[in-house]
PDB file of C-alpha atoms and ligand atoms in Angstrom:
ATOM      1  CA  MET I   1     120.791 132.304  83.045  1.00 98.00           C
ATOM      2  CA  GLU I   2     120.985 136.057  83.275  1.00 98.00           C
ATOM      3  CA  VAL I   3     123.775 138.090  84.836  1.00 98.00           C
ATOM      4  CA  ILE I   4     122.515 141.033  86.885  1.00 99.00           C
ATOM      5  CA  ARG I   5     124.807 143.855  88.103  1.00 98.00           C
ATOM      6  CA  GLU I   6     122.336 146.291  89.717  1.00 98.00           C
ATOM      7  CA  ALA I   7     120.664 145.742  93.090  1.00 98.00           C
ATOM      8  CA  ALA I   8     117.445 147.555  92.095  1.00 98.00           C
ATOM      9  CA  GLU I   9     117.034 145.415  88.982  1.00 98.00           C
ATOM     10  CA  MET I  10     117.711 142.189  90.944  1.00 99.00           C
ATOM     11  CA  ARG I  11     115.122 143.091  93.524  1.00 98.00           C
ATOM     12  CA  ARG I  12     112.488 143.894  90.871  1.00 98.00           C
ATOM     13  CA  ILE I  13     113.029 140.512  89.211  1.00 99.00           C
ATOM     14  CA  VAL I  14     112.618 138.628  92.491  1.00 99.00           C
ATOM     15  CA  GLU I  15     109.573 140.638  93.562  1.00 98.00           C
ATOM     16  CA  LEU I  16     107.956 139.908  90.224  1.00 98.00           C
ATOM     17  CA  ALA I  17     108.734 136.224  90.429  1.00 98.00           C
ATOM     18  CA  ARG I  18     107.190 136.058  93.921  1.00 98.00           C
ATOM     19  CA  ALA I  19     104.137 138.011  92.757  1.00 98.00           C
ATOM     20  CA  ARG I  20     103.679 135.254  90.130  1.00 98.00           C
ATOM     21  CA  GLY I  21     103.641 132.662  92.924  1.00 98.00           C
ATOM     22  CA  LYS I  22     107.194 131.389  92.352  1.00 98.00           C
ATOM     23  CA  THR I  23     109.453 130.090  95.141  1.00 98.00           C
ATOM     24  CA  VAL I  24     112.834 131.837  94.974  1.00 99.00           C
ATOM     25  CA  GLY I  25     115.999 130.316  96.476  1.00 99.00           C
ATOM     26  CA  LEU I  26     119.090 132.398  97.247  1.00 99.00           C
ATOM     27  CA  VAL I  27     122.665 131.086  97.345  1.00 99.00           C
ATOM     28  CA  PRO I  28     125.185 133.704  98.517  1.00 99.00           C
ATOM     29  CA  THR I  29     128.823 133.081  97.484  1.00 98.00           C
ATOM     30  CA  MET I  30     132.139 134.739  96.877  1.00 98.00           C
ATOM     31  CA  GLY I  31     132.686 132.762  93.653  1.00 98.00           C
ATOM     32  CA  PHE I  32     135.457 130.508  92.421  1.00 98.00           C
ATOM     33  CA  PHE I  33     132.920 127.690  92.419  1.00 98.00           C
ATOM     34  CA  HIS I  34     133.771 124.134  93.542  1.00 98.00           C
ATOM     35  CA  ARG I  35     131.554 121.170  94.178  1.00 98.00           C
ATOM     36  CA  GLY I  36     130.474 122.633  97.564  1.00 98.00           C
ATOM     37  CA  HIS I  37     129.009 125.719  95.907  1.00 98.00           C
ATOM     38  CA  LEU I  38     127.451 123.622  93.130  1.00 98.00           C
ATOM     39  CA  GLU I  39     125.775 121.378  95.665  1.00 98.00           C
ATOM     40  CA  LEU I  40     124.079 124.425  97.206  1.00 98.00           C
ATOM     41  CA  MET I  41     122.910 125.535  93.740  1.00 99.00           C
ATOM     42  CA  ARG I  42     121.668 122.112  92.706  1.00 98.00           C
ATOM     43  CA  ARG I  43     119.761 121.710  95.949  1.00 98.00           C
ATOM     44  CA  ALA I  44     118.192 125.137  95.519  1.00 99.00           C
ATOM     45  CA  ALA I  45     117.262 124.242  91.895  1.00 98.00           C
ATOM     46  CA  ARG I  46     115.550 121.065  93.104  1.00 98.00           C
ATOM     47  CA  GLU I  47     113.590 122.846  95.798  1.00 98.00           C
ATOM     48  CA  CYS I  48     112.779 126.252  94.319  1.00 98.00           C
ATOM     49  CA  ASP I  49     111.257 127.529  91.019  1.00 98.00           C
ATOM     50  CA  GLU I  50     113.970 130.221  90.526  1.00 98.00           C
ATOM     51  CA  VAL I  51     117.534 130.230  91.895  1.00 99.00           C
ATOM     52  CA  VAL I  52     119.527 133.407  92.441  1.00 99.00           C
ATOM     53  CA  VAL I  53     123.268 132.971  93.100  1.00 99.00           C
ATOM     54  CA  THR I  54     125.105 136.052  94.304  1.00 99.00           C
ATOM     55  CA  LEU I  55     128.795 136.410  93.540  1.00 98.00           C
ATOM     56  CA  PHE I  56     130.500 139.103  95.487  1.00 98.00           C
ATOM     57  CA  VAL I  57     133.937 139.038  97.143  1.00 98.00           C
ATOM     58  CA  ASN I  58     132.884 141.097 100.145  1.00 98.00           C
ATOM     59  CA  PRO I  59     135.721 143.462 101.135  1.00 97.00           C
ATOM     60  CA  THR I  60     134.285 144.228 104.604  1.00 97.00           C
ATOM     61  CA  GLN I  61     134.699 140.676 105.871  1.00 96.00           C
ATOM     62  CA  PHE I  62     138.465 140.725 105.141  1.00 97.00           C
ATOM     63  CA  ALA I  63     140.775 142.365 107.631  1.00 95.00           C
ATOM     64  CA  PRO I  64     143.758 144.431 106.391  1.00 94.00           C
ATOM     65  CA  GLY I  65     146.523 141.935 105.646  1.00 93.00           C
ATOM     66  CA  GLU I  66     144.092 139.120 104.822  1.00 95.00           C
ATOM     67  CA  ASP I  67     143.756 137.690 101.321  1.00 95.00           C
ATOM     68  CA  LEU I  68     141.193 140.088  99.716  1.00 97.00           C
ATOM     69  CA  ALA I  69     143.473 141.034  96.822  1.00 95.00           C
ATOM     70  CA  ASP I  70     144.629 137.437  96.214  1.00 95.00           C
ATOM     71  CA  TYR I  71     141.218 135.799  96.700  1.00 96.00           C
ATOM     72  CA  PRO I  72     140.811 133.492  93.657  1.00 96.00           C
ATOM     73  CA  ARG I  73     138.392 134.749  90.977  1.00 97.00           C
ATOM     74  CA  ASP I  74     137.236 133.229  87.641  1.00 98.00           C
ATOM     75  CA  PHE I  75     134.044 134.837  86.469  1.00 98.00           C
ATOM     76  CA  GLU I  76     133.661 133.011  83.133  1.00 98.00           C
ATOM     77  CA  SER I  77     134.090 129.589  84.677  1.00 98.00           C
ATOM     78  CA  ASP I  78     131.745 130.532  87.523  1.00 98.00           C
ATOM     79  CA  ARG I  79     129.113 131.774  85.041  1.00 98.00           C
ATOM     80  CA  SER I  80     129.077 128.557  83.071  1.00 98.00           C
ATOM     81  CA  ARG I  81     129.131 126.317  86.177  1.00 98.00           C
ATOM     82  CA  ALA I  82     126.232 128.173  87.756  1.00 98.00           C
ATOM     83  CA  GLU I  83     124.260 127.937  84.522  1.00 98.00           C
ATOM     84  CA  SER I  84     124.843 124.140  84.373  1.00 98.00           C
ATOM     85  CA  ALA I  85     123.693 123.820  88.002  1.00 98.00           C
ATOM     86  CA  GLY I  86     120.270 125.222  87.102  1.00 98.00           C
ATOM     87  CA  VAL I  87     120.691 128.801  88.329  1.00 98.00           C
ATOM     88  CA  SER I  88     118.290 131.377  86.900  1.00 98.00           C
ATOM     89  CA  TYR I  89     120.112 134.653  87.865  1.00 99.00           C
ATOM     90  CA  LEU I  90     123.729 135.382  88.760  1.00 99.00           C
ATOM     91  CA  PHE I  91     123.838 138.629  90.741  1.00 99.00           C
ATOM     92  CA  ALA I  92     127.423 139.954  90.502  1.00 98.00           C
ATOM     93  CA  PRO I  93     127.565 143.571  91.669  1.00 98.00           C
ATOM     94  CA  GLY I  94     130.709 145.681  91.781  1.00 98.00           C
ATOM     95  CA  PRO I  95     131.905 146.981  95.191  1.00 97.00           C
ATOM     96  CA  GLY I  96     130.488 150.442  94.452  1.00 98.00           C
ATOM     97  CA  GLU I  97     127.014 148.995  93.910  1.00 98.00           C
ATOM     98  CA  MET I  98     127.135 147.298  97.355  1.00 98.00           C
ATOM     99  CA  TYR I  99     129.079 149.966  99.260  1.00 98.00           C
ATOM    100  CA  PRO I 100     128.575 153.465  97.843  1.00 98.00           C
ATOM    101  CA  GLU I 101     130.765 156.166  99.467  1.00 98.00           C
ATOM    102  CA  GLU I 102     128.100 157.214 101.960  1.00 98.00           C
ATOM    103  CA  PHE I 103     127.582 153.638 103.247  1.00 98.00           C
ATOM    104  CA  ALA I 104     127.374 153.735 107.056  1.00 98.00           C
ATOM    105  CA  THR I 105     125.280 150.863 108.463  1.00 98.00           C
ATOM    106  CA  THR I 106     126.496 147.552 109.920  1.00 98.00           C
ATOM    107  CA  VAL I 107     124.840 144.499 111.400  1.00 98.00           C
ATOM    108  CA  GLU I 108     126.442 142.672 114.264  1.00 98.00           C
ATOM    109  CA  VAL I 109     125.221 139.457 115.906  1.00 98.00           C
ATOM    110  CA  GLU I 110     126.612 139.814 119.397  1.00 98.00           C
ATOM    111  CA  GLY I 111     128.149 136.897 121.279  1.00 97.00           C
ATOM    112  CA  LEU I 112     128.143 134.388 118.452  1.00 98.00           C
ATOM    113  CA  SER I 113     130.476 136.655 116.427  1.00 98.00           C
ATOM    114  CA  SER I 114     133.247 136.925 119.036  1.00 97.00           C
ATOM    115  CA  VAL I 115     133.977 133.279 119.715  1.00 98.00           C
ATOM    116  CA  MET I 116     135.872 130.735 117.628  1.00 98.00           C
ATOM    117  CA  CYS I 117     136.856 132.302 114.246  1.00 98.00           C
ATOM    118  CA  GLY I 118     135.688 135.666 115.577  1.00 97.00           C
ATOM    119  CA  LYS I 119     138.656 135.721 117.981  1.00 97.00           C
ATOM    120  CA  GLU I 120     141.262 135.455 115.210  1.00 95.00           C
ATOM    121  CA  ARG I 121     139.205 137.535 112.788  1.00 95.00           C
ATOM    122  CA  PRO I 122     137.568 140.417 114.746  1.00 96.00           C
ATOM    123  CA  GLY I 123     135.095 142.235 112.494  1.00 97.00           C
ATOM    124  CA  HIS I 124     134.822 139.322 110.076  1.00 98.00           C
ATOM    125  CA  PHE I 125     131.329 138.263 111.073  1.00 98.00           C
ATOM    126  CA  LYS I 126     130.151 141.865 111.175  1.00 98.00           C
ATOM    127  CA  GLY I 127     131.169 142.069 107.506  1.00 98.00           C
ATOM    128  CA  VAL I 128     129.421 138.768 106.801  1.00 98.00           C
ATOM    129  CA  ALA I 129     126.142 139.699 108.665  1.00 98.00           C
ATOM    130  CA  THR I 130     126.022 143.136 107.000  1.00 98.00           C
ATOM    131  CA  VAL I 131     126.477 141.824 103.449  1.00 98.00           C
ATOM    132  CA  VAL I 132     124.060 138.934 103.951  1.00 99.00           C
ATOM    133  CA  ALA I 133     121.473 141.362 105.401  1.00 99.00           C
ATOM    134  CA  LYS I 134     121.869 143.431 102.252  1.00 98.00           C
ATOM    135  CA  LEU I 135     121.583 140.333 100.043  1.00 99.00           C
ATOM    136  CA  PHE I 136     118.418 139.257 101.894  1.00 99.00           C
ATOM    137  CA  ASN I 137     116.923 142.636 101.030  1.00 98.00           C
ATOM    138  CA  ILE I 138     118.164 142.750  97.443  1.00 99.00           C
ATOM    139  CA  VAL I 139     117.030 139.174  96.835  1.00 99.00           C
ATOM    140  CA  PRO I 140     113.878 138.730  98.967  1.00 98.00           C
ATOM    141  CA  ALA I 141     113.874 134.966  98.551  1.00 98.00           C
ATOM    142  CA  GLN I 142     111.721 132.569 100.614  1.00 98.00           C
ATOM    143  CA  VAL I 143     114.679 130.202 101.165  1.00 99.00           C
ATOM    144  CA  ALA I 144     118.437 130.749 101.463  1.00 99.00           C
ATOM    145  CA  TYR I 145     121.108 128.057 101.294  1.00 99.00           C
ATOM    146  CA  PHE I 146     124.322 128.012 103.312  1.00 99.00           C
ATOM    147  CA  GLY I 147     127.035 125.378 103.725  1.00 98.00           C
ATOM    148  CA  GLN I 148     127.540 123.483 106.940  1.00 98.00           C
ATOM    149  CA  LYS I 149     131.255 123.867 106.241  1.00 98.00           C
ATOM    150  CA  ASP I 150     130.965 127.405 107.646  1.00 98.00           C
ATOM    151  CA  ALA I 151     129.183 126.303 110.853  1.00 98.00           C
ATOM    152  CA  GLN I 152     129.707 129.512 112.805  1.00 98.00           C
ATOM    153  CA  GLN I 153     128.583 131.639 109.855  1.00 98.00           C
ATOM    154  CA  LEU I 154     125.466 129.422 109.619  1.00 98.00           C
ATOM    155  CA  ALA I 155     124.656 129.931 113.328  1.00 98.00           C
ATOM    156  CA  ILE I 156     125.121 133.726 112.975  1.00 98.00           C
ATOM    157  CA  ILE I 157     122.979 133.977 109.805  1.00 98.00           C
ATOM    158  CA  ARG I 158     120.173 131.922 111.480  1.00 98.00           C
ATOM    159  CA  ALA I 159     120.327 134.247 114.525  1.00 98.00           C
ATOM    160  CA  MET I 160     120.313 137.365 112.334  1.00 98.00           C
ATOM    161  CA  ALA I 161     117.373 136.168 110.181  1.00 98.00           C
ATOM    162  CA  ARG I 162     115.389 135.347 113.328  1.00 98.00           C
ATOM    163  CA  ASP I 163     116.328 138.565 115.256  1.00 98.00           C
ATOM    164  CA  LEU I 164     115.718 140.952 112.327  1.00 98.00           C
ATOM    165  CA  ASP I 165     112.573 139.175 111.058  1.00 98.00           C
ATOM    166  CA  PHE I 166     113.916 138.576 107.527  1.00 98.00           C
ATOM    167  CA  GLY I 167     111.216 135.980 106.962  1.00 98.00           C
ATOM    168  CA  VAL I 168     113.614 133.821 104.974  1.00 98.00           C
ATOM    169  CA  GLU I 169     114.083 130.152 105.726  1.00 98.00           C
ATOM    170  CA  ILE I 170     117.725 129.131 106.158  1.00 98.00           C
ATOM    171  CA  ARG I 171     118.609 125.663 104.917  1.00 98.00           C
ATOM    172  CA  ALA I 172     122.009 124.030 105.615  1.00 98.00           C
ATOM    173  CA  VAL I 173     123.781 121.868 103.031  1.00 98.00           C
ATOM    174  CA  PRO I 174     126.274 119.186 104.154  1.00 98.00           C
ATOM    175  CA  THR I 175     129.997 119.805 103.715  1.00 98.00           C
ATOM    176  CA  GLN I 176     131.297 118.556 100.374  1.00 98.00           C
ATOM    177  CA  ARG I 177     134.731 116.922 100.599  1.00 98.00           C
ATOM    178  CA  GLU I 178     137.562 115.714  98.369  1.00 98.00           C
ATOM    179  CA  ASP I 179     138.054 111.915  98.202  1.00 98.00           C
ATOM    180  CA  ASP I 180     140.601 112.091 101.067  1.00 98.00           C
ATOM    181  CA  GLY I 181     138.194 114.014 103.288  1.00 98.00           C
ATOM    182  CA  LEU I 182     139.554 117.546 102.920  1.00 98.00           C
ATOM    183  CA  ALA I 183     136.590 119.989 103.008  1.00 98.00           C
ATOM    184  CA  MET I 184     136.269 121.796  99.643  1.00 98.00           C
ATOM    185  CA  SER I 185     137.272 125.433  99.860  1.00 97.00           C
ATOM    186  CA  SER I 186     138.189 128.154  97.410  1.00 94.00           C
ATOM    187  CA  ARG I 187     141.289 128.675  99.616  1.00 95.00           C
ATOM    188  CA  ASN I 188     142.587 125.091  99.083  1.00 97.00           C
ATOM    189  CA  ILE I 189     144.205 126.465  95.894  1.00 96.00           C
ATOM    190  CA  TYR I 190     146.800 128.226  98.184  1.00 97.00           C
ATOM    191  CA  LEU I 191     148.160 124.825  99.362  1.00 98.00           C
ATOM    192  CA  GLU I 192     151.484 123.462  98.111  1.00 98.00           C
ATOM    193  CA  PRO I 193     151.434 119.694  97.450  1.00 98.00           C
ATOM    194  CA  ASP I 194     152.982 118.766 100.807  1.00 98.00           C
ATOM    195  CA  GLU I 195     150.650 121.170 102.602  1.00 98.00           C
ATOM    196  CA  ARG I 196     147.679 119.723 100.692  1.00 98.00           C
ATOM    197  CA  GLU I 197     148.554 116.287 102.042  1.00 98.00           C
ATOM    198  CA  ALA I 198     149.043 117.555 105.596  1.00 98.00           C
ATOM    199  CA  ALA I 199     145.680 119.441 105.439  1.00 98.00           C
ATOM    200  CA  THR I 200     143.791 116.139 105.556  1.00 98.00           C
ATOM    201  CA  ALA I 201     144.720 116.162 109.281  1.00 98.00           C
ATOM    202  CA  LEU I 202     141.707 118.439 109.904  1.00 98.00           C
ATOM    203  CA  PHE I 203     139.244 115.812 108.606  1.00 98.00           C
ATOM    204  CA  ARG I 204     141.230 112.926 110.120  1.00 98.00           C
ATOM    205  CA  SER I 205     141.066 114.563 113.539  1.00 98.00           C
ATOM    206  CA  LEU I 206     137.301 115.011 113.257  1.00 99.00           C
ATOM    207  CA  ALA I 207     136.929 111.376 112.116  1.00 98.00           C
ATOM    208  CA  LYS I 208     138.900 110.358 115.164  1.00 98.00           C
ATOM    209  CA  ALA I 209     136.483 112.377 117.335  1.00 98.00           C
ATOM    210  CA  ARG I 210     133.575 110.776 115.579  1.00 98.00           C
ATOM    211  CA  GLY I 211     134.994 107.296 116.350  1.00 98.00           C
ATOM    212  CA  LEU I 212     135.353 108.163 120.061  1.00 98.00           C
ATOM    213  CA  ILE I 213     131.825 109.516 120.237  1.00 98.00           C
ATOM    214  CA  GLU I 214     130.500 106.428 118.516  1.00 97.00           C
ATOM    215  CA  SER I 215     132.224 104.313 121.108  1.00 97.00           C
ATOM    216  CA  GLY I 216     130.514 106.280 123.915  1.00 97.00           C
ATOM    217  CA  GLU I 217     132.987 108.958 124.815  1.00 98.00           C
ATOM    218  CA  ARG I 218     131.178 112.124 126.125  1.00 98.00           C
ATOM    219  CA  ASN I 219     134.076 113.987 127.825  1.00 98.00           C
ATOM    220  CA  ALA I 220     135.020 117.042 125.787  1.00 98.00           C
ATOM    221  CA  SER I 221     138.581 117.196 127.142  1.00 98.00           C
ATOM    222  CA  VAL I 222     139.240 113.654 126.013  1.00 98.00           C
ATOM    223  CA  ILE I 223     137.968 114.380 122.533  1.00 98.00           C
ATOM    224  CA  ARG I 224     139.856 117.664 122.325  1.00 98.00           C
ATOM    225  CA  GLU I 225     143.051 115.878 123.245  1.00 98.00           C
ATOM    226  CA  ALA I 226     142.510 113.225 120.605  1.00 98.00           C
ATOM    227  CA  ILE I 227     142.017 115.976 117.988  1.00 98.00           C
ATOM    228  CA  GLY I 228     145.106 117.771 119.165  1.00 98.00           C
ATOM    229  CA  GLU I 229     147.186 114.585 118.820  1.00 98.00           C
ATOM    230  CA  VAL I 230     146.213 114.058 115.182  1.00 98.00           C
ATOM    231  CA  ILE I 231     146.902 117.679 114.325  1.00 98.00           C
ATOM    232  CA  SER I 232     150.197 117.897 116.169  1.00 98.00           C
ATOM    233  CA  ALA I 233     151.504 114.883 114.213  1.00 98.00           C
ATOM    234  CA  GLU I 234     151.509 117.146 111.141  1.00 98.00           C
ATOM    235  CA  PRO I 235     154.178 119.867 111.579  1.00 98.00           C
ATOM    236  CA  LEU I 236     152.748 121.797 108.608  1.00 98.00           C
ATOM    237  CA  VAL I 237     149.426 122.275 110.342  1.00 98.00           C
ATOM    238  CA  ASN I 238     149.199 124.968 112.959  1.00 98.00           C
ATOM    239  CA  LEU I 239     146.071 124.549 115.048  1.00 98.00           C
ATOM    240  CA  GLU I 240     144.286 127.776 115.878  1.00 98.00           C
ATOM    241  CA  TYR I 241     141.380 126.471 117.915  1.00 98.00           C
ATOM    242  CA  VAL I 242     139.208 123.400 118.572  1.00 98.00           C
ATOM    243  CA  SER I 243     135.737 124.222 119.793  1.00 98.00           C
ATOM    244  CA  ILE I 244     133.327 121.630 121.263  1.00 98.00           C
ATOM    245  CA  CYS I 245     130.054 123.454 121.684  1.00 98.00           C
ATOM    246  CA  GLY I 246     126.327 123.549 121.219  1.00 98.00           C
ATOM    247  CA  ASN I 247     125.433 123.842 117.516  1.00 98.00           C
ATOM    248  CA  ILE I 248     122.914 126.714 117.946  1.00 97.00           C
ATOM    249  CA  TYR I 249     124.390 129.039 120.601  1.00 98.00           C
ATOM    250  CA  LEU I 250     128.027 127.879 120.263  1.00 98.00           C
ATOM    251  CA  GLU I 251     128.359 127.641 124.088  1.00 98.00           C
ATOM    252  CA  PRO I 252     131.361 125.512 125.152  1.00 98.00           C
ATOM    253  CA  LEU I 253     130.497 122.077 126.482  1.00 98.00           C
ATOM    254  CA  SER I 254     132.438 119.966 128.985  1.00 98.00           C
ATOM    255  CA  GLU I 255     130.113 116.991 128.530  1.00 98.00           C
ATOM    256  CA  LEU I 256     128.591 116.235 125.153  1.00 98.00           C
ATOM    257  CA  SER I 257     124.815 116.388 125.010  1.00 97.00           C
ATOM    258  CA  GLY I 258     122.170 117.555 122.569  1.00 97.00           C
ATOM    259  CA  GLU I 259     123.304 118.815 119.159  1.00 98.00           C
ATOM    260  CA  VAL I 260     127.073 119.182 119.400  1.00 98.00           C
ATOM    261  CA  LEU I 261     129.343 121.055 117.035  1.00 98.00           C
ATOM    262  CA  ILE I 262     133.054 120.202 116.931  1.00 99.00           C
ATOM    263  CA  ALA I 263     134.787 122.811 114.875  1.00 98.00           C
ATOM    264  CA  LEU I 264     138.389 123.679 114.256  1.00 98.00           C
ATOM    265  CA  ALA I 265     140.589 126.168 112.434  1.00 98.00           C
ATOM    266  CA  ALA I 266     144.228 125.751 111.424  1.00 98.00           C
ATOM    267  CA  HIS I 267     146.834 127.528 109.360  1.00 98.00           C
ATOM    268  CA  VAL I 268     148.507 125.402 106.627  1.00 98.00           C
ATOM    269  CA  GLY I 269     151.074 127.405 104.693  1.00 98.00           C
ATOM    270  CA  LYS I 270     149.318 130.496 103.287  1.00 96.00           C
ATOM    271  CA  ALA I 271     145.843 129.085 103.886  1.00 97.00           C
ATOM    272  CA  ARG I 272     143.631 129.350 106.942  1.00 97.00           C
ATOM    273  CA  LEU I 273     141.370 126.291 106.902  1.00 98.00           C
ATOM    274  CA  ILE I 274     138.254 125.411 108.899  1.00 98.00           C
ATOM    275  CA  ASP I 275     136.254 122.214 109.241  1.00 98.00           C
ATOM    276  CA  ASN I 276     133.606 120.751 111.527  1.00 99.00           C
ATOM    277  CA  MET I 277     131.229 117.934 112.243  1.00 98.00           C
ATOM    278  CA  VAL I 278     127.833 118.008 113.974  1.00 98.00           C
ATOM    279  CA  PHE I 279     126.775 115.152 116.269  1.00 98.00           C
ATOM    280  CA  GLU I 280     123.257 114.535 117.600  1.00 97.00           C
ATOM    281  CA  MET I 281     123.655 112.937 121.054  1.00 96.00           C
ATOM    282  CA  GLU I 282     120.985 110.423 121.831  1.00 82.00           C
ATOM    283  CA  LEU I 283     119.022 111.228 124.991  1.00 71.00           C
ATOM    284  CA  GLU I 284     120.018 108.931 127.878  1.00 61.00           C
ATOM    285  CA  ALA I 285     117.175 106.609 128.785  1.00 55.00           C
TER     286      ALA I 285
HETATM  287  P1  AMP T 301     132.072 131.104  99.909  1.00 69.66           P
HETATM  288  O1  AMP T 301     132.067 131.390  98.481  1.00 69.66           O
HETATM  289  O2  AMP T 301     133.313 130.483 100.463  1.00 69.66           O
HETATM  290  O3  AMP T 301     131.661 132.322 100.740  1.00 69.66           O
HETATM  291  O4  AMP T 301     130.946 130.066 100.185  1.00 69.66           O
HETATM  292  C1  AMP T 301     129.630 130.262  99.705  1.00 69.66           C
HETATM  293  C2  AMP T 301     128.716 129.250 100.311  1.00 69.66           C
HETATM  294  O5  AMP T 301     129.161 127.922  99.969  1.00 69.66           O
HETATM  295  C3  AMP T 301     128.702 129.267 101.877  1.00 69.66           C
HETATM  296  O6  AMP T 301     127.374 129.081 102.364  1.00 69.66           O
HETATM  297  C4  AMP T 301     129.581 128.160 102.209  1.00 69.66           C
HETATM  298  O7  AMP T 301     129.311 127.601 103.531  1.00 69.66           O
HETATM  299  C5  AMP T 301     129.317 127.152 101.146  1.00 69.66           C
HETATM  300  N1  AMP T 301     130.392 126.207 100.995  1.00 69.66           N
HETATM  301  C6  AMP T 301     131.707 126.469 100.856  1.00 69.66           C
HETATM  302  N2  AMP T 301     132.443 125.353 100.823  1.00 69.66           N
HETATM  303  C7  AMP T 301     131.585 124.307 101.025  1.00 69.66           C
HETATM  304  C8  AMP T 301     131.737 122.876 101.091  1.00 69.66           C
HETATM  305  N3  AMP T 301     132.915 122.326 100.991  1.00 69.66           N
HETATM  306  N4  AMP T 301     130.560 122.182 101.256  1.00 69.66           N
HETATM  307  C9  AMP T 301     129.402 122.741 101.379  1.00 69.66           C
HETATM  308  N5  AMP T 301     129.181 124.113 101.309  1.00 69.66           N
HETATM  309  C10 AMP T 301     130.254 124.874 101.102  1.00 69.66           C
END
């Protein structure tokens, strides 16, 4: 595996690989790899000839006061884990390479960016869309892999790739979880032991929703209430939102039908955690 620091060099490598008929897979990340990241890389390695992982803690998606300075980093461990997962190139640019002083352009996916996490984090998805647009140009891969864990990000990237004709296929990878259900996240490291235990309430509340849906419940208010009950039983977990919406356009639903996303965000100690499940409703006969 080769580490690349310069955008122009990275792009040349990918263009050459494609000219040779290779399929290139892209996995954008902010590093501090856990099993979730590795699953994206392994899937890309199975499905593509060459895998490019990008590692860039993108400053423009953090608001002032968020955890940019504290965001966990461990380059040496990331390098060896990526290599073991079958990655061909690790693109790890410095901030100056991505955002030179004269940088002035942004990409914003309207509508999808202002709901759910976008309410608590205005500007966040503009930062995400802009950096991913740059990465799609620096790494002109045929396929790009994103985690289902970040469901709203996935919906936004799909919309951006479609609207701006990036010609890259977006593939979603299921959320990887700890044994007790907690979705893996680089930010779980912020949790104190009692908070770590309480944090399982996010998954438990979604599992409760799943149970209700499996037993035929289709009323969003009933499901929302059940989620709220599980979360409020944990005083260390402060619920920010629960969204029950369509999985593509994120439009709120009162009755569940079609492909439904149930997503939530909560603050637990220093960490802001998100989780979700997607349900395919069977068409009524
Ligand atoms: P991050 O480094 O947090 O920006 O994440 C990089 C990519 O890994 C994104 O596409 C995330 O959705 C994905 N990812 C993060 N955590 C998980 C997880 N627990 N399971 C699956 N994918 C994940």
